[in-house]
Coordinates of N, CA and C and ligand atoms in Angstrom, one line a residue:
M209 N -17.4 41.9 -48.2 CA -16.5 42.6 -47.3 C -16.6 42.5 -46.0
R210 N -18.0 43.3 -45.7 CA -18.5 43.0 -44.6 C -18.7 41.7 -43.8
S211 N -19.5 40.8 -44.8 CA -19.5 39.3 -44.0 C -18.1 38.8 -43.7
V212 N -16.8 39.1 -44.5 CA -15.5 38.3 -44.0 C -15.2 39.1 -42.8
F213 N -15.6 40.7 -42.7 CA -15.3 41.1 -41.5 C -15.8 40.4 -40.2
F214 N -17.4 40.2 -40.3 CA -18.2 39.5 -39.3 C -17.6 38.2 -38.9
K215 N -17.4 37.5 -40.0 CA -16.8 36.3 -39.9 C -15.4 35.8 -39.1
S216 N -14.5 37.0 -39.2 CA -13.4 36.7 -38.6 C -13.6 37.2 -37.4
I217 N -14.8 38.6 -37.1 CA -14.8 38.8 -35.7 C -15.2 37.4 -34.8
S218 N -15.8 36.9 -35.7 CA -16.8 35.8 -34.5 C -15.8 34.8 -34.5
F219 N -15.2 34.5 -35.6 CA -13.8 33.3 -35.3 C -13.1 33.7 -33.8
F220 N -12.7 35.4 -34.1 CA -11.9 35.5 -32.7 C -12.5 35.3 -31.5
L221 N -14.0 35.7 -31.6 CA -14.8 35.8 -30.6 C -14.8 34.3 -29.9
A222 N -14.9 33.3 -31.0 CA -15.2 31.8 -30.6 C -13.9 31.1 -30.1
L223 N -12.6 31.9 -30.7 CA -11.2 31.3 -30.1 C -11.2 32.1 -28.6
F224 N -11.9 33.1 -28.2 CA -11.5 33.7 -27.3 C -12.5 32.7 -26.1
S225 N -13.6 32.4 -26.7 CA -14.5 32.3 -25.6 C -13.7 30.3 -25.2
L226 N -13.4 30.0 -26.2 CA -12.6 28.7 -26.1 C -11.2 28.9 -25.2
C227 N -10.6 29.8 -25.5 CA -9.2 30.1 -24.3 C -9.8 30.2 -23.1
L228 N -11.0 31.3 -22.7 CA -11.3 31.3 -21.7 C -12.0 30.0 -21.0
L229 N -12.5 29.3 -21.8 CA -13.4 28.1 -21.3 C -12.1 27.1 -20.7
S230 N -10.8 27.1 -21.7 CA -10.1 25.9 -21.3 C -9.1 26.7 -20.0
A231 N -9.2 27.9 -19.8 CA -8.7 28.5 -18.6 C -9.4 28.3 -17.2
C232 N -10.7 28.0 -17.4 CA -11.6 28.0 -16.5 C -11.1 26.5 -16.1
V233 N -11.4 25.6 -17.2 CA -11.4 24.4 -16.6 C -10.2 23.8 -16.2
S234 N -8.7 24.5 -16.7 CA -7.5 24.2 -15.9 C -7.4 24.6 -14.7
V235 N -7.9 25.8 -14.5 CA -7.8 26.6 -12.7 C -8.9 25.8 -11.9
Q236 N -9.8 25.7 -12.6 CA -11.3 25.4 -11.5 C -10.9 24.2 -10.5
P237 N -10.2 22.9 -10.7 CA -10.2 22.1 -9.7 C -9.3 22.3 -8.5
E238 N -8.1 22.8 -8.8 CA -7.5 23.2 -7.7 C -8.2 24.3 -6.5
F239 N -9.2 25.5 -7.5 CA -9.7 26.4 -7.0 C -10.9 25.8 -5.9
A240 N -11.3 24.9 -6.7 CA -12.7 24.1 -6.1 C -12.3 23.5 -5.1
A241 N -11.1 22.6 -5.0 CA -10.9 22.0 -3.9 C -10.2 22.5 -3.0
K242 N -9.5 23.6 -2.7 CA -9.0 24.4 -1.9 C -10.3 25.1 -1.2
D243 N -11.2 25.7 -2.0 CA -12.7 26.2 -1.2 C -13.2 25.3 -0.4
L244 N -13.2 24.1 -1.1 CA -13.9 22.6 -0.3 C -13.4 22.4 0.8
E245 N -11.9 22.4 1.0 CA -11.1 22.0 1.9 C -11.3 23.3 3.3
R246 N -11.5 24.2 2.7 CA -11.7 25.1 3.9 C -13.5 25.3 4.5
W247 N -14.4 24.7 3.4 CA -15.7 24.8 3.6 C -15.6 23.5 4.8
T248 N -14.9 22.4 4.4 CA -14.8 21.3 4.9 C -14.6 21.5 6.7
Q249 N -13.4 22.5 6.8 CA -12.7 22.7 7.9 C -13.5 23.6 8.9
D250 N -14.4 24.4 8.2 CA -15.2 25.5 8.6 C -16.6 24.5 9.4
V251 N -17.0 23.6 8.6 CA -18.4 23.1 9.4 C -17.7 22.2 10.2
L252 N -16.5 21.4 10.0 CA -16.1 20.5 11.2 C -16.0 21.2 12.4
K253 N -15.1 22.8 12.3 CA -14.7 23.6 13.0 C -16.3 23.5 14.1
G254 N -16.9 24.2 13.2 CA -18.3 24.8 13.8 C -18.9 23.9 14.7
S255 N -18.9 22.2 14.3 CA -20.0 21.2 14.8 C -18.9 20.5 16.2
F256 N -17.3 20.3 16.2 CA -17.2 20.0 17.0 C -16.8 20.6 18.6
R257 N -16.6 20.0 19.7 CA -16.3 20.3 20.7 C -15.2 19.9 21.4
D258 N -14.7 20.4 22.6 CA -13.7 19.2 23.0 C -14.8 18.4 24.2
E259 N -14.2 17.4 24.2 CA -15.2 16.3 25.0 C -14.2 15.2 25.5
K260 N -14.3 14.9 26.5 CA -13.1 13.9 26.8 C -11.8 14.0 26.4
A261 N -11.8 12.4 25.8 CA -10.3 12.7 25.0 C -10.1 13.3 23.7
V262 N -11.5 13.5 23.4 CA -11.3 14.5 21.9 C -11.3 15.6 21.9
K263 N -10.4 16.3 21.3 CA -10.0 17.8 21.6 C -10.0 18.6 20.2
V264 N -11.0 19.8 20.1 CA -11.1 20.3 18.5 C -9.6 20.6 18.2
K265 N -8.6 20.5 18.7 CA -7.0 21.0 18.0 C -6.7 19.7 17.3
I266 N -7.3 18.6 17.1 CA -7.1 17.5 16.6 C -7.3 18.1 15.0
L267 N -7.8 19.0 15.0 CA -8.4 19.4 13.1 C -7.4 20.1 13.0
E268 N -6.4 20.6 13.7 CA -5.2 21.5 12.9 C -4.4 20.6 12.5
Q269 N -4.0 20.7 11.0 CA -3.2 19.8 10.4 C -1.7 20.2 10.1
D270 N -0.7 19.3 10.5 CA 0.5 19.7 10.1 C 0.6 19.8 8.7
A271 N 1.8 20.6 8.3 CA 2.0 20.9 6.7 C 2.0 19.4 6.3
S272 N 2.6 18.4 6.4 CA 2.3 17.4 5.9 C 1.2 16.8 5.7
N273 N 0.6 16.8 6.5 CA -0.9 16.2 6.4 C -1.5 17.3 5.6
A274 N -1.6 18.5 5.9 CA -2.3 19.2 4.8 C -1.9 19.2 3.2
E275 N -0.5 19.1 3.3 CA -0.2 19.0 1.6 C -0.8 17.5 1.2
C276 N -0.7 16.7 2.0 CA -1.2 15.1 1.3 C -2.7 15.1 1.4
S277 N -3.6 15.7 2.0 CA -5.1 16.2 1.7 C -5.2 16.9 0.4
T278 N -4.5 18.2 0.7 CA -5.0 18.7 -0.8 C -4.5 18.1 -2.0
S279 N -3.3 17.1 -2.1 CA -3.0 16.3 -3.3 C -4.1 15.2 -3.3
Q280 N -4.6 14.4 -2.4 CA -5.8 13.7 -2.7 C -6.7 14.2 -3.1
A281 N -7.0 15.5 -2.7 CA -8.4 16.3 -3.0 C -8.2 16.7 -4.1
T282 N -7.1 17.5 -4.7 CA -7.1 17.6 -6.2 C -6.7 16.7 -7.3
G283 N -6.2 15.6 -6.7 CA -5.6 14.7 -7.7 C -4.3 14.8 -8.1
L284 N -3.5 16.1 -7.6 CA -2.2 16.3 -8.0 C -1.5 16.2 -7.0
A285 N -0.4 15.0 -7.8 CA 0.5 14.1 -6.9 C 1.5 15.2 -6.8
L286 N 2.3 15.0 -5.2 CA 3.3 15.5 -4.9 C 4.6 14.8 -6.2
S287 N 5.5 16.2 -5.5 CA 6.5 15.5 -6.5 C 7.6 14.9 -5.6
D288 N 8.3 13.9 -6.3 CA 9.1 12.9 -5.9 C 10.2 13.4 -4.9
Q289 N 10.6 14.9 -4.8 CA 11.3 15.8 -4.4 C 10.7 16.0 -2.8
R290 N 9.4 16.6 -3.1 CA 8.3 17.0 -2.2 C 8.3 15.9 -0.7
K291 N 7.9 14.6 -1.6 CA 7.6 13.4 -0.8 C 8.8 13.1 -0.2
Q292 N 10.1 13.4 -0.8 CA 11.2 13.1 0.2 C 11.5 13.7 1.3
E293 N 11.4 15.2 1.1 CA 11.4 16.4 2.3 C 10.6 16.0 3.3
I294 N 9.2 15.5 2.9 CA 8.1 15.4 4.1 C 8.8 14.1 5.1
E295 N 9.2 13.2 3.8 CA 9.9 12.3 5.2 C 11.0 12.4 5.9
A296 N 11.9 13.0 5.1 CA 13.0 13.3 6.1 C 12.5 14.5 7.4
Q297 N 11.6 15.4 7.1 CA 11.1 16.3 8.2 C 10.7 15.3 9.4
N298 N 9.7 14.2 9.0 CA 9.0 13.3 9.5 C 10.0 12.3 10.7
L299 N 10.9 12.2 9.8 CA 12.1 10.9 10.3 C 12.6 11.6 11.3
K300 N 13.3 13.0 11.4 CA 13.8 13.8 12.3 C 12.8 14.0 13.7
T301 N 11.4 13.6 13.7 CA 10.9 13.7 15.1 C 11.1 12.5 15.6
V302 N 11.5 11.5 15.2 CA 11.5 9.9 15.8 C 12.4 9.9 17.2
Q303 N 11.7 9.8 18.2 CA 12.7 9.7 19.4 C 12.9 8.2 20.0
A304 N 14.3 7.8 19.8 CA 14.6 6.6 19.9 C 14.3 6.3 21.9
P305 N 14.1 5.1 22.1 CA 13.9 4.8 23.5 C 15.0 5.1 24.4
K306 N 14.8 5.9 25.3 CA 15.4 6.5 26.3 C 16.6 5.8 26.8
D307 N 16.0 4.2 27.4 CA 16.9 3.5 28.0 C 17.6 2.7 26.6
G308 N 17.6 2.8 25.6 CA 18.2 1.9 24.4 C 17.6 0.8 24.6
Q309 N 17.1 0.5 24.9 CA 15.7 -0.8 25.0 C 14.8 -0.8 23.6
Y310 N 14.8 -1.6 22.8 CA 13.8 -1.4 21.8 C 12.7 -2.4 22.1
F311 N 12.8 -3.7 22.9 CA 11.9 -4.5 23.0 C 11.0 -4.7 24.2
G312 N 9.8 -5.3 24.2 CA 9.0 -5.1 25.2 C 8.7 -7.0 25.2
D313 N 7.6 -7.2 25.7 CA 6.8 -8.3 25.8 C 5.8 -8.9 24.5
Y314 N 5.9 -9.5 23.7 CA 5.2 -9.5 22.5 C 4.0 -10.1 22.9
K315 N 3.4 -10.7 24.0 CA 2.0 -11.1 24.3 C 1.3 -9.8 24.6
L316 N 1.8 -8.7 25.4 CA 1.3 -7.3 25.9 C 0.8 -6.7 24.4
G317 N 2.0 -6.9 23.2 CA 2.1 -6.4 22.0 C 0.9 -6.6 21.2
E318 N 0.5 -8.1 21.4 CA -0.4 -8.7 20.5 C -1.8 -8.0 21.1
A319 N -1.7 -8.1 22.6 CA -3.3 -7.1 23.1 C -3.3 -5.9 22.5
L320 N -2.3 -5.2 22.6 CA -2.5 -3.7 22.1 C -2.8 -3.9 20.6
A321 N -2.5 -4.6 19.6 CA -2.6 -4.9 18.3 C -4.1 -5.2 18.2
Q322 N -4.8 -5.6 19.3 CA -6.3 -6.2 19.1 C -7.1 -5.1 19.8
D323 N -6.6 -4.2 20.6 CA -7.2 -3.5 21.3 C -7.5 -2.2 20.6
G324 N -8.9 -1.9 20.1 CA -9.1 -0.9 19.5 C -9.6 0.4 20.1
R325 N -9.6 0.4 21.4 CA -10.1 1.5 22.1 C -9.2 2.9 22.2
G326 N -9.9 4.0 22.6 CA -9.2 5.2 22.8 C -9.5 6.3 21.6
L327 N -9.0 7.5 22.2 CA -9.3 8.6 21.7 C -10.3 9.1 21.0
T328 N -11.6 8.9 21.5 CA -13.0 8.9 21.3 C -13.5 9.7 22.3
W329 N -14.8 10.5 22.4 CA -15.3 11.4 23.2 C -15.9 10.5 24.2
S330 N -16.0 9.2 24.4 CA -16.4 8.3 25.5 C -15.4 7.9 26.3
D331 N -14.0 8.4 25.9 CA -12.8 7.9 26.6 C -12.5 9.0 27.5
A332 N -11.8 8.6 28.7 CA -11.2 9.7 29.8 C -9.8 10.3 29.1
A333 N -9.9 11.7 29.1 CA -8.5 12.4 28.6 C -7.1 11.3 29.5
G334 N -6.5 11.3 28.7 CA -5.1 10.7 29.5 C -5.2 9.3 29.4
Q335 N -6.4 8.4 29.0 CA -6.4 7.4 29.5 C -5.6 6.3 28.4
S336 N -4.9 5.3 28.6 CA -4.0 4.7 27.6 C -4.7 4.0 26.3
N337 N -4.1 4.3 25.1 CA -5.2 4.1 24.1 C -4.3 2.5 23.6
G338 N -5.3 1.7 22.6 CA -4.8 0.7 21.8 C -4.2 0.7 20.7
G339 N -3.9 -0.1 20.1 CA -2.9 0.2 18.5 C -3.6 -0.1 17.4
Q340 N -4.9 -0.8 17.5 CA -5.9 -1.0 16.8 C -5.1 -1.6 15.2
C341 N -3.9 -2.2 15.7 CA -3.2 -2.6 14.3 C -4.1 -3.8 13.3
Y342 N -4.7 -4.5 13.8 CA -5.8 -5.7 13.2 C -6.5 -4.8 12.5
N343 N -7.2 -3.7 12.7 CA -8.0 -3.2 11.7 C -7.5 -2.9 10.3
C344 N -6.0 -2.7 10.1 CA -5.5 -2.5 8.9 C -4.7 -3.8 8.2
H345 N -4.3 -4.3 9.4 CA -2.9 -5.5 9.3 C -3.7 -6.9 9.6
Q346 N -3.2 -7.9 8.9 CA -3.1 -9.1 9.3 C -1.7 -9.4 9.9
L347 N -1.9 -9.8 11.7 CA -0.3 -10.2 12.1 C -0.2 -11.7 12.5
S348 N -1.1 -12.3 13.5 CA -1.1 -13.8 13.9 C -1.6 -14.4 13.1
A349 N -1.2 -15.3 12.6 CA -2.1 -16.5 11.8 C -3.6 -16.8 12.6
Q350 N -3.6 -17.3 13.9 CA -4.9 -17.0 14.8 C -5.5 -16.4 14.8
E351 N -5.6 -15.1 14.8 CA -6.7 -14.1 14.6 C -6.9 -13.5 13.1
L352 N -8.4 -14.2 12.7 CA -8.8 -14.3 11.6 C -9.7 -13.0 11.3
S353 N -9.6 -12.3 11.7 CA -10.6 -11.2 11.7 C -9.3 -9.8 11.7
Y354 N -9.3 -9.2 10.7 CA -8.5 -8.0 10.1 C -8.7 -7.6 9.1
G355 N -8.2 -6.0 8.9 CA -8.4 -5.4 8.1 C -7.0 -5.4 6.7
T356 N -7.4 -4.7 5.6 CA -6.2 -5.2 4.5 C -6.1 -3.8 4.0
L357 N -6.0 -2.7 4.9 CA -5.7 -1.1 4.3 C -4.4 -1.4 4.1
G358 N -3.6 -1.9 5.0 CA -2.1 -2.2 5.0 C -1.7 -3.5 5.0
P359 N -0.5 -3.8 4.4 CA 0.0 -5.1 4.0 C -0.1 -6.0 5.1
S360 N -0.2 -7.3 4.7 CA -0.1 -8.5 5.9 C 1.4 -8.5 6.8
L361 N 1.1 -8.2 8.0 CA 2.5 -8.2 9.0 C 3.0 -9.5 9.4
Y362 N 2.2 -10.3 8.7 CA 2.6 -12.0 9.2 C 3.9 -12.6 8.7
Q363 N 4.6 -13.2 9.8 CA 5.7 -13.4 9.3 C 6.8 -11.9 9.1
Y364 N 6.2 -11.1 9.7 CA 7.1 -9.7 9.3 C 8.6 -10.1 9.8
G365 N 9.0 -10.5 11.2 CA 10.2 -10.6 11.6 C 11.0 -11.9 10.7
K366 N 10.3 -12.9 10.1 CA 11.0 -13.9 9.6 C 11.3 -13.7 8.3
T367 N 10.6 -13.2 7.6 CA 11.4 -12.6 6.3 C 12.3 -10.9 6.5
R368 N 12.1 -10.4 7.4 CA 13.1 -9.3 7.4 C 14.3 -9.8 8.3
G369 N 14.5 -10.4 9.2 CA 15.3 -10.7 10.3 C 14.6 -10.4 11.6
V370 N 14.3 -11.6 12.5 CA 13.9 -11.6 13.9 C 14.9 -10.8 14.4
A371 N 14.3 -10.5 15.7 CA 15.6 -9.8 16.7 C 14.6 -9.7 17.9
D372 N 15.4 -10.0 18.9 CA 14.9 -10.1 20.5 C 15.6 -9.2 21.5
L373 N 15.3 -9.4 22.6 CA 16.2 -8.2 23.8 C 17.5 -8.1 23.6
G374 N 18.5 -9.4 23.1 CA 19.8 -9.1 23.4 C 20.0 -8.6 21.6
S375 N 19.4 -8.3 21.0 CA 19.9 -7.9 19.6 C 20.3 -6.5 19.7
D376 N 21.6 -6.5 18.6 CA 22.1 -5.2 18.1 C 21.1 -4.3 18.0
A377 N 21.1 -3.0 18.8 CA 19.9 -1.8 18.3 C 20.2 -1.2 16.8
S378 N 21.8 -1.6 16.4 CA 21.4 -0.2 15.5 C 21.3 -1.5 13.9
K379 N 20.7 -2.7 14.1 CA 20.2 -3.2 12.9 C 19.2 -2.6 12.3
P380 N 19.4 -2.5 10.8 CA 18.5 -1.6 10.2 C 17.0 -2.0 10.5
V381 N 16.7 -3.3 10.4 CA 15.3 -4.0 10.7 C 14.7 -3.2 12.2
I382 N 15.7 -2.8 13.0 CA 14.8 -2.5 14.3 C 14.8 -0.9 14.4
Q383 N 15.9 -0.1 13.5 CA 15.6 1.1 13.1 C 14.4 1.4 12.5
Y384 N 14.3 1.1 11.3 CA 13.5 1.2 10.6 C 11.9 0.9 11.2
T385 N 11.8 -0.3 11.8 CA 10.4 -0.8 12.3 C 10.1 0.3 13.4
W386 N 10.8 0.6 14.2 CA 11.1 1.6 15.5 C 10.6 3.1 14.9
A387 N 10.9 3.6 13.9 CA 10.6 4.8 13.2 C 9.6 4.7 12.5
K388 N 9.1 3.7 11.7 CA 7.6 3.0 11.4 C 6.2 3.7 12.2
L389 N 6.8 3.0 13.5 CA 5.8 2.7 14.6 C 5.6 4.2 15.1
W390 N 6.8 4.8 15.2 CA 6.9 6.3 15.9 C 6.4 6.9 15.1
N391 N 6.8 7.2 14.0 CA 6.2 8.2 12.8 C 6.0 7.6 11.4
A392 N 4.9 7.1 10.8 CA 5.0 6.5 9.8 C 5.0 7.3 8.5
K393 N 5.1 8.2 8.6 CA 5.3 9.1 7.4 C 7.0 9.3 6.9
S394 N 7.6 9.0 8.0 CA 9.3 8.9 7.8 C 9.5 7.8 6.6
F395 N 8.7 7.2 6.3 CA 9.3 6.5 5.3 C 8.1 6.3 3.8
N396 N 7.0 7.1 4.2 CA 6.0 7.1 3.0 C 5.1 8.4 3.6
A397 N 5.5 9.6 2.6 CA 5.1 10.9 2.9 C 3.6 10.8 3.6
C398 N 2.8 10.3 2.5 CA 1.5 10.3 3.0 C 0.5 9.0 3.3
S399 N 1.7 8.5 4.3 CA 0.7 7.1 4.5 C -0.4 7.3 5.7
A400 N -1.2 6.6 5.5 CA -2.6 6.4 6.2 C -2.5 5.7 7.4
M401 N -1.3 5.5 7.7 CA -0.8 4.8 9.2 C -0.8 5.8 10.4
P402 N -1.8 5.6 11.4 CA -1.4 6.7 12.4 C 0.0 6.6 12.7
R403 N 0.5 7.7 13.7 CA 1.8 8.3 13.8 C 1.6 8.2 15.3
Y404 N 2.1 6.8 15.4 CA 1.9 6.3 17.0 C 2.4 7.2 18.2
G405 N 3.9 7.4 17.9 CA 4.8 8.0 18.9 C 4.4 9.4 18.7
H406 N 4.8 10.0 17.5 CA 4.5 11.3 17.2 C 3.2 12.1 17.7
H407 N 2.2 11.6 18.1 CA 0.9 11.8 18.6 C 0.6 11.6 19.5
G408 N 1.7 10.9 20.3 CA 1.4 10.4 21.7 C 0.3 9.5 21.3
I409 N -0.1 8.7 20.4 CA -1.4 7.9 20.7 C -0.7 6.9 21.4
L410 N 0.2 6.2 21.4 CA 1.1 5.2 22.0 C 2.2 5.6 23.0
N411 N 2.7 5.1 24.0 CA 3.6 5.4 24.4 C 4.9 4.5 24.4
E412 N 6.3 5.0 24.8 CA 7.3 4.4 24.4 C 7.4 2.6 24.6
G413 N 6.9 2.5 26.0 CA 6.6 1.3 26.5 C 5.8 0.1 25.7
Q414 N 4.4 1.2 25.2 CA 3.7 0.2 24.5 C 4.3 0.2 23.1
I415 N 5.1 0.8 22.6 CA 5.8 0.6 20.9 C 6.7 -0.6 21.4
K416 N 7.4 -0.9 22.4 CA 8.5 -1.6 22.5 C 7.6 -3.2 22.4
H417 N 6.4 -3.4 23.3 CA 5.7 -4.3 22.6 C 5.1 -4.9 21.6
L418 N 5.4 -3.6 20.9 CA 4.7 -3.9 19.4 C 6.0 -4.4 18.7
M419 N 7.1 -3.9 18.9 CA 8.4 -4.2 18.4 C 8.5 -5.5 18.2
S420 N 8.0 -6.3 19.8 CA 8.2 -7.6 20.3 C 7.4 -8.3 19.1
L421 N 6.2 -8.2 19.0 CA 5.2 -8.6 18.3 C 5.7 -8.6 17.2
L422 N 6.3 -7.9 16.6 CA 6.8 -8.0 15.1 C 8.0 -8.6 14.7
L423 N 8.8 -8.8 15.7 CA 10.2 -9.1 15.4 C 10.6 -10.3 16.4
D424 N 10.2 -10.4 17.7 CA 10.4 -11.6 18.4 C 10.4 -13.1 17.6
P425 N 11.1 -13.7 17.7 CA 11.3 -15.2 17.1 C 10.2 -15.7 17.6
Q426 N 9.8 -15.4 19.0 CA 8.5 -16.3 19.7 C 7.5 -15.7 19.5
S427 N 7.3 -14.6 19.1 CA 6.0 -14.3 18.8 C 4.8 -14.8 17.6
P428 N 3.5 -14.9 17.6 CA 2.9 -15.5 17.2 C 2.9 -14.9 15.5
V429 N 3.7 -14.0 15.5 CA 3.8 -13.0 14.0 C 4.7 -14.0 13.4
N430 N 5.5 -14.6 13.9 CA 6.6 -15.3 13.0 C 7.0 -16.9 13.5
R431 N 5.7 -17.2 13.9 CA 5.6 -18.8 14.1 C 4.7 -19.2 13.4
Ligands
LIG659 C1 -5.5 2.9 9.4 C2 -4.6 1.9 9.1 C3 -3.4 1.3 9.8 C4 -3.5 1.0 10.9 C5 -4.5 1.3 12.2 C6 -1.8 0.8 11.3 N1 -1.3 0.3 10.0 FE1 0.5 -0.2 9.9 N2 0.4 0.4 7.8 C7 -0.6 0.8 7.4 C8 -0.5 1.0 5.9 C9 -1.4 1.5 4.9 C10 1.0 0.5 5.5 C11 1.8 0.6 4.0 C12 1.9 1.8 3.7 C13 2.6 2.7 4.5 O1 4.4 2.1 4.8 O2 2.4 4.1 5.0 C14 1.5 0.5 6.9 C15 2.4 -0.1 7.1 C16 3.0 -0.8 8.2 C17 4.3 -1.3 8.3 C18 5.7 -1.4 7.6 C19 5.6 -2.6 7.0 C20 6.3 -2.8 5.8 O3 6.4 -4.0 5.1 O4 7.8 -2.3 6.0 C21 4.6 -1.9 9.7 C22 5.5 -2.5 10.5 C23 3.4 -1.7 10.2 N3 2.6 -0.7 9.4 C24 2.8 -1.8 11.6 C25 1.7 -1.5 12.3 C26 1.3 -1.8 13.8 C27 2.3 -2.4 14.7 C28 0.0 -1.1 13.8 C29 0.0 -0.8 14.9 C30 0.3 -0.6 16.3 C31 -0.1 -0.3 12.6 N4 0.8 -0.9 11.5 C32 -1.5 0.1 12.5 C33 -1.9 1.3 7.8 C34 -2.2 1.0 9.3

């Protein structure tokens, strides 16, 4: 009788510890990731200072960045609905060019795409920045050195529909490309592409030059 009693007690104890263990296993990743996020922020904030173009403020994430970082750190994917909400919020921030003119000069666009300077502690505050597009994309066929984090943009206009100065600005490809350059999260909630217009990395005029680089039929991207 006694041994049956002890057997069932130890069975329940074993069951209880198993439940406890599985609870720990299921709670731990989120708990640890949140802590890790906080510790990382503390270390970064503690060791950063304002220096020329770099401001400590850059460490403050907006809601969509924070959610994407947490999702990447925990491996817990955002729901499709949440992604759509983030994209809609970002799309709302896109500012159309004040003069209604979406294009500039593709040669200046190419120079910007090549230029990776800007926003480091050795750059003067307020200095204009490069676009560093080649760090992540192929663009013209002549440039052989490029990163592959983003898709190739070679023939971008040719495959989507080229457009130039006289084009109807309401064309979807013009609206999409402008919005993508202004705020890349408008179409991909957790995009790794810098949000050029939204964060003031590039100004309206510079984005116009990049629009020409991508869409002008004469641009090396489309030849
Ligand atoms: C840090 C990497 C990175 C940099 C720098 C970057 N991009 Fe991107 N870009 C991406 C990634 C990744 C994608 C694809 C995922 C997405 O849409 O966000 C993308 C997508 C795009 C698209 C949409 C492509 C399509 O098929 O619809 C365009 C257009 C684009 N980038 C243009 C540019 C231009 C112009 C620059 C420079 C001003 C630039 N990107 C700089 C990473 C980058």
